[in-house]
Amino acid sequence: MTRISDLLASGRTFSFEFSPPKSAAASLSLGRTIAELEPLAPSFVSITYGAGGSTREHTRDTVLWVQRETNIPPMAHLTCVGHTRPEISDIISTYVNAGVHNVLALAGDPPKDPADVRPTDYTYASDLISHIRELSDMCIGVAAHPEGHPRSPDLATDRKFLAHKLSLADFATTQFFFDIDHYLSLVNDLADLGVTKPVVPGVMPVTNIAQVERMAELSGAAFPQWLREKLESGSTPEDVRRIGVEAATQLCARLLDAGAPGLHFYTMNKSTATREIYLQLGLPVA
Ligand code: FAD
């Protein structure tokens, strides 16, 4: 039984995040990406969940496939807004019965279209954590937003709720960020609030400016001018990708020097950028 909290207690974790495939072709492509990343011996991989349950079966099937077909422990993302308690009980019992021991407990974003609003027994991720604790002894991770969550009135309020949530959970993984100071402030602020559980930084190698602009806007992460200028100095898409990988590698090296408990890579279901960062950092590859 591999619990991420045990892995973190015994050393650094290196993990990859994937979205569940929604077609046969995407399944084959993700299978190939995971096979390409397996030699890096990731500590775990995580599989995202569509808010409101929109990828419920795809996420479950992908998590169970990783558990069954690879040597890598999976972590299942699970959002609670739009779910009832019986639905969550059902999802958790499927995972427990299959030997999946790790879950990332999330609120998820409320639907924009009122027609998509579903009955729910939950408001915040902390409600989901309490329910999972009643149901199982799974290791529970939570999301942290170094620059503050977009729905928070201010950073101090967000830190206070995050500290409470993390006190109930085992570890946190962060939203991506590009300036290390955001991560260091987050860890310091949590320590000031009495919470010293591991906070694993999430790293997004930028390989496409438009895509990151869109994701940064949604997540509340700043896309700093210095990085934009660097990327825009590349004259071909391949230059942009190389510059993005270099910037992510430098950020990873600084995070490890600063004592980060691990690195969690947002892979966008591709292996190349993550493999290049691994090689450049000198991390072991089988
Ligand atoms: P919460 O911790 O509940 O926080 C939401 C907001 O409520 C924050 O502003 C917080 O400060 C505030 N708050 C918390 N508790 C209280 C309280 N008691 N009273 C008042 N305010 C409170 N989304 C997906 O749909 N699927 C995914 O797979 C997914 N994976 C993610 C992985 C990571 C690592 C991260 C960082 C985010 C991920 N998200 C995912 C996005 C996430 O669902 C959204 O950011 C969502 O809006 C908030 O989720 P949360 O779990 O952080 O919520």
XYZ file of C-alpha atoms and ligand atoms in Angstrom:
339
model
C 0.000 0.000 0.000
C 1.666 3.221 -1.158
C 0.541 6.378 0.590
C 1.976 9.629 -0.740
C 2.355 10.897 2.835
C 4.730 7.957 3.509
C 6.693 8.708 0.331
C 7.012 12.361 1.372
C 8.136 11.328 4.851
C 10.954 9.260 3.375
C 12.241 11.676 0.711
C 11.320 13.868 -2.219
C 8.512 12.921 -4.571
C 8.509 13.519 -8.323
C 5.038 13.238 -9.796
C 3.124 13.871 -13.011
C -0.400 15.079 -13.633
C -2.585 13.856 -16.505
C -6.114 14.485 -17.732
C -8.291 11.441 -18.408
C -8.585 10.598 -22.116
C -12.030 10.910 -23.655
C -11.538 8.888 -26.857
C -9.846 5.679 -27.931
C -7.115 7.666 -29.711
C -6.500 9.825 -26.621
C -6.308 6.665 -24.484
C -3.605 5.232 -26.732
C -1.720 8.523 -26.645
C -1.869 8.752 -22.828
C -0.780 5.112 -22.540
C 2.265 5.956 -24.668
C 3.043 9.093 -22.610
C 2.893 7.102 -19.361
C 5.099 4.371 -20.875
C 7.627 7.059 -21.893
C 7.613 8.542 -18.390
C 7.797 5.217 -16.512
C 11.634 5.034 -16.802
C 11.750 8.253 -14.725
C 10.260 6.152 -11.901
C 7.736 8.783 -10.798
C 6.671 8.577 -7.153
C 3.042 8.807 -8.297
C 0.853 10.107 -11.104
C -2.341 12.064 -10.622
C -5.449 12.023 -12.799
C -7.660 15.105 -12.965
C -11.451 15.123 -12.498
C -13.895 17.244 -14.481
C -15.709 19.696 -12.180
C -19.218 18.547 -11.299
C -18.384 14.960 -12.255
C -18.065 15.636 -15.999
C -15.211 13.087 -16.340
C -16.354 10.797 -13.532
C -16.069 7.517 -15.474
C -13.030 8.593 -17.523
C -11.125 9.581 -14.368
C -12.090 6.397 -12.530
C -11.160 4.165 -15.483
C -7.809 5.898 -15.963
C -6.949 5.715 -12.248
C -7.859 2.013 -12.153
C -5.870 1.371 -15.350
C -2.740 2.992 -13.848
C -3.228 1.005 -10.631
C -3.630 -2.273 -12.532
C -1.251 -1.910 -15.459
C 1.738 0.069 -14.175
C 4.053 0.111 -11.174
C 3.216 3.757 -10.469
C 0.788 4.583 -7.639
C -2.105 6.736 -8.905
C -3.682 9.670 -7.078
C -7.320 10.315 -8.052
C -8.455 13.957 -8.180
C -12.008 14.340 -6.914
C -14.132 17.504 -6.893
C -17.136 17.670 -4.565
C -19.255 20.660 -5.666
C -22.089 19.109 -7.715
C -21.912 15.746 -5.924
C -24.053 14.258 -3.172
C -22.679 12.249 -0.253
C -23.890 8.895 -1.680
C -22.125 9.657 -4.990
C -18.863 10.440 -3.196
C -19.219 7.312 -1.025
C -19.615 5.245 -4.175
C -16.520 6.750 -5.854
C -14.371 6.337 -2.735
C -15.448 2.738 -2.168
C -14.547 1.873 -5.795
C -11.046 3.238 -5.195
C -10.601 1.559 -1.817
C -11.741 -1.804 -3.241
C -9.243 -1.461 -6.090
C -6.359 -0.679 -3.709
C -6.077 3.020 -4.635
C -4.877 4.827 -1.522
C -4.440 8.455 -2.587
C -6.962 11.156 -3.423
C -6.675 14.897 -4.118
C -9.741 16.402 -2.415
C -11.003 19.477 -4.286
C -14.009 21.762 -4.281
C -13.951 22.283 -8.059
C -15.392 25.321 -9.776
C -19.149 25.966 -9.638
C -20.771 25.716 -13.092
C -21.019 28.969 -15.061
C -24.321 27.977 -16.677
C -27.206 27.752 -14.132
C -28.570 24.855 -16.245
C -25.511 22.807 -15.194
C -26.032 23.286 -11.431
C -26.519 19.892 -9.767
C -27.687 19.064 -6.231
C -24.736 19.023 -3.879
C -23.951 18.251 -0.254
C -20.628 20.134 -0.315
C -19.389 23.718 -0.494
C -15.654 23.523 0.196
C -12.866 20.980 -0.197
C -12.691 20.737 3.616
C -16.253 19.252 3.578
C -15.017 16.546 1.212
C -11.954 15.797 3.361
C -14.160 15.255 6.424
C -16.388 12.867 4.478
C -13.460 10.868 3.019
C -11.986 10.561 6.536
C -15.303 9.012 7.688
C -15.204 6.524 4.803
C -11.580 5.420 4.543
C -7.989 5.831 5.629
C -6.912 7.150 2.225
C -4.034 9.604 2.074
C -5.566 12.985 1.225
C -3.899 15.797 -0.701
C -5.349 19.266 -1.251
C -4.859 22.139 -3.700
C -2.932 25.261 -2.680
C -2.849 28.535 -4.597
C 0.446 30.368 -3.964
C -0.910 33.639 -5.396
C -4.287 33.193 -3.711
C -7.428 31.517 -4.995
C -9.295 33.632 -7.582
C -12.543 33.559 -5.507
C -10.814 34.734 -2.297
C -11.368 38.311 -1.142
C -7.662 38.618 -0.234
C -4.527 36.548 0.262
C -4.670 36.498 4.078
C -8.212 35.083 4.041
C -7.227 32.432 1.514
C -4.190 31.435 3.607
C -6.387 31.086 6.694
C -8.806 28.700 4.934
C -5.920 26.830 3.302
C -4.215 26.350 6.680
C -7.446 24.901 8.081
C -7.896 22.602 5.046
C -4.288 21.409 5.148
C -4.517 20.721 8.893
C -7.234 18.153 8.001
C -5.297 16.661 5.059
C -1.869 15.014 4.590
C -0.157 17.267 2.050
C -0.797 19.960 -0.550
C 0.096 20.375 -4.205
C 0.218 23.883 -5.597
C -1.241 25.560 -8.616
C 1.546 26.408 -11.087
C 3.502 29.648 -10.622
C 6.537 31.137 -12.318
C 8.242 33.166 -9.551
C 9.677 31.105 -6.694
C 8.836 33.854 -4.177
C 5.131 32.961 -4.459
C 5.902 29.421 -3.288
C 8.281 30.499 -0.527
C 5.736 33.025 0.828
C 3.022 30.358 0.811
C 5.149 27.936 2.854
C 6.205 30.698 5.293
C 2.643 31.957 5.736
C 1.396 28.423 6.463
C 4.206 27.897 8.996
C 3.207 31.195 10.678
C -0.321 29.757 10.903
C 1.085 26.608 12.539
C 0.868 24.255 9.520
C 4.058 22.547 8.342
C 2.665 19.654 6.290
C 4.440 19.117 2.943
C 3.521 21.534 0.152
C 4.661 20.134 -3.195
C 5.151 22.829 -5.844
C 3.321 22.334 -9.158
C 5.456 23.129 -12.192
C 4.119 23.944 -15.647
C 6.721 23.931 -18.423
C 5.531 26.570 -20.911
C 5.622 25.160 -24.407
C 2.933 27.368 -25.930
C 2.343 31.032 -24.932
C -1.379 31.199 -25.814
C -2.187 28.066 -23.832
C -0.441 29.285 -20.673
C -2.018 32.747 -20.980
C -5.436 31.078 -20.917
C -4.596 28.743 -18.034
C -2.980 31.505 -15.973
C -6.089 33.638 -16.367
C -8.321 30.791 -15.162
C -6.137 29.767 -12.233
C -5.199 33.191 -10.862
C -1.476 32.606 -11.503
C 0.460 35.579 -12.892
C 2.194 35.156 -16.255
C 5.127 37.477 -15.535
C 6.422 39.966 -18.083
C 10.022 38.691 -17.777
C 8.919 35.192 -18.840
C 6.702 36.497 -21.635
C 9.620 38.569 -23.026
C 11.965 35.596 -22.813
C 9.501 33.336 -24.650
C 8.704 35.989 -27.246
C 12.426 36.238 -28.068
C 12.091 32.775 -29.648
C 11.408 33.023 -33.360
C 9.989 29.512 -33.898
C 7.609 27.328 -31.856
C 10.606 25.053 -31.186
C 12.577 28.039 -29.740
C 9.621 28.923 -27.498
C 9.433 25.344 -26.250
C 13.192 25.226 -25.538
C 13.088 28.546 -23.647
C 10.035 27.361 -21.670
C 11.763 24.128 -20.688
C 14.895 26.041 -19.643
C 12.848 28.411 -17.473
C 10.994 25.503 -15.838
C 14.282 23.680 -15.218
C 15.741 26.751 -13.487
C 12.629 27.089 -11.336
C 12.802 23.375 -10.391
C 16.489 23.650 -9.473
C 15.789 26.652 -7.242
C 12.813 24.907 -5.615
C 14.926 21.840 -4.817
C 17.733 24.074 -3.444
C 15.138 25.829 -1.268
C 14.100 22.471 0.231
C 10.833 21.764 -1.628
C 9.533 18.293 -0.649
C 9.122 17.286 -4.292
C 8.044 18.473 -7.729
C 4.650 17.890 -9.363
C 4.670 18.362 -13.140
C 1.653 19.526 -15.129
C 2.385 17.407 -18.203
C -0.579 18.366 -20.437
C -0.523 14.628 -21.298
C 2.847 14.944 -23.080
C 6.153 13.493 -21.948
C 8.865 15.407 -23.809
C 9.146 18.595 -21.727
C 9.108 16.694 -18.428
C 11.755 14.233 -19.637
C 13.987 17.107 -20.757
C 13.658 18.825 -17.372
C 14.527 15.562 -15.615
C 17.653 15.160 -17.730
C 18.714 18.778 -17.263
C 18.253 18.504 -13.486
C 20.348 15.328 -13.444
C 17.551 13.310 -11.837
C 17.903 9.514 -12.219
C 16.454 7.917 -15.359
C 16.364 4.107 -15.719
P -11.437 25.205 -1.535
O -10.285 24.801 -0.716
O -12.784 24.800 -1.056
O -11.379 26.777 -1.710
C -12.255 27.451 -2.638
C -12.410 28.901 -2.194
O -13.177 28.938 -0.990
C -11.086 29.607 -1.859
O -11.233 30.952 -2.235
C -10.983 29.454 -0.349
O -10.194 30.486 0.242
C -12.440 29.556 0.067
N -12.776 28.812 1.284
C -12.325 27.594 1.651
N -12.905 27.198 2.804
C -13.766 28.199 3.159
C -14.683 28.399 4.232
N -14.823 27.473 5.197
N -15.407 29.548 4.269
C -15.271 30.485 3.296
N -14.410 30.354 2.257
C -13.687 29.222 2.191
N -10.306 21.419 -10.640
C -11.037 20.430 -11.222
O -12.201 20.660 -11.593
N -10.506 19.184 -11.399
C -9.255 18.857 -11.008
O -8.810 17.716 -11.183
C -8.465 19.864 -10.388
N -7.201 19.610 -9.952
C -6.484 20.582 -9.325
C -5.195 20.278 -8.867
C -4.425 21.248 -8.232
C -3.054 20.887 -7.727
C -4.941 22.560 -8.072
C -4.112 23.618 -7.415
C -6.218 22.873 -8.525
C -7.008 21.897 -9.153
N -8.309 22.163 -9.602
C -9.032 21.165 -10.214
C -8.888 23.503 -9.478
C -9.802 23.656 -8.239
O -10.893 22.773 -8.277
C -10.308 25.103 -8.242
O -9.253 25.996 -7.982
C -11.488 25.374 -7.329
O -12.020 26.664 -7.647
C -11.126 25.426 -5.839
O -10.837 24.189 -5.371
P -10.181 24.016 -3.903
O -10.150 22.576 -3.661
O -8.919 24.799 -3.813
O -11.333 24.721 -3.032
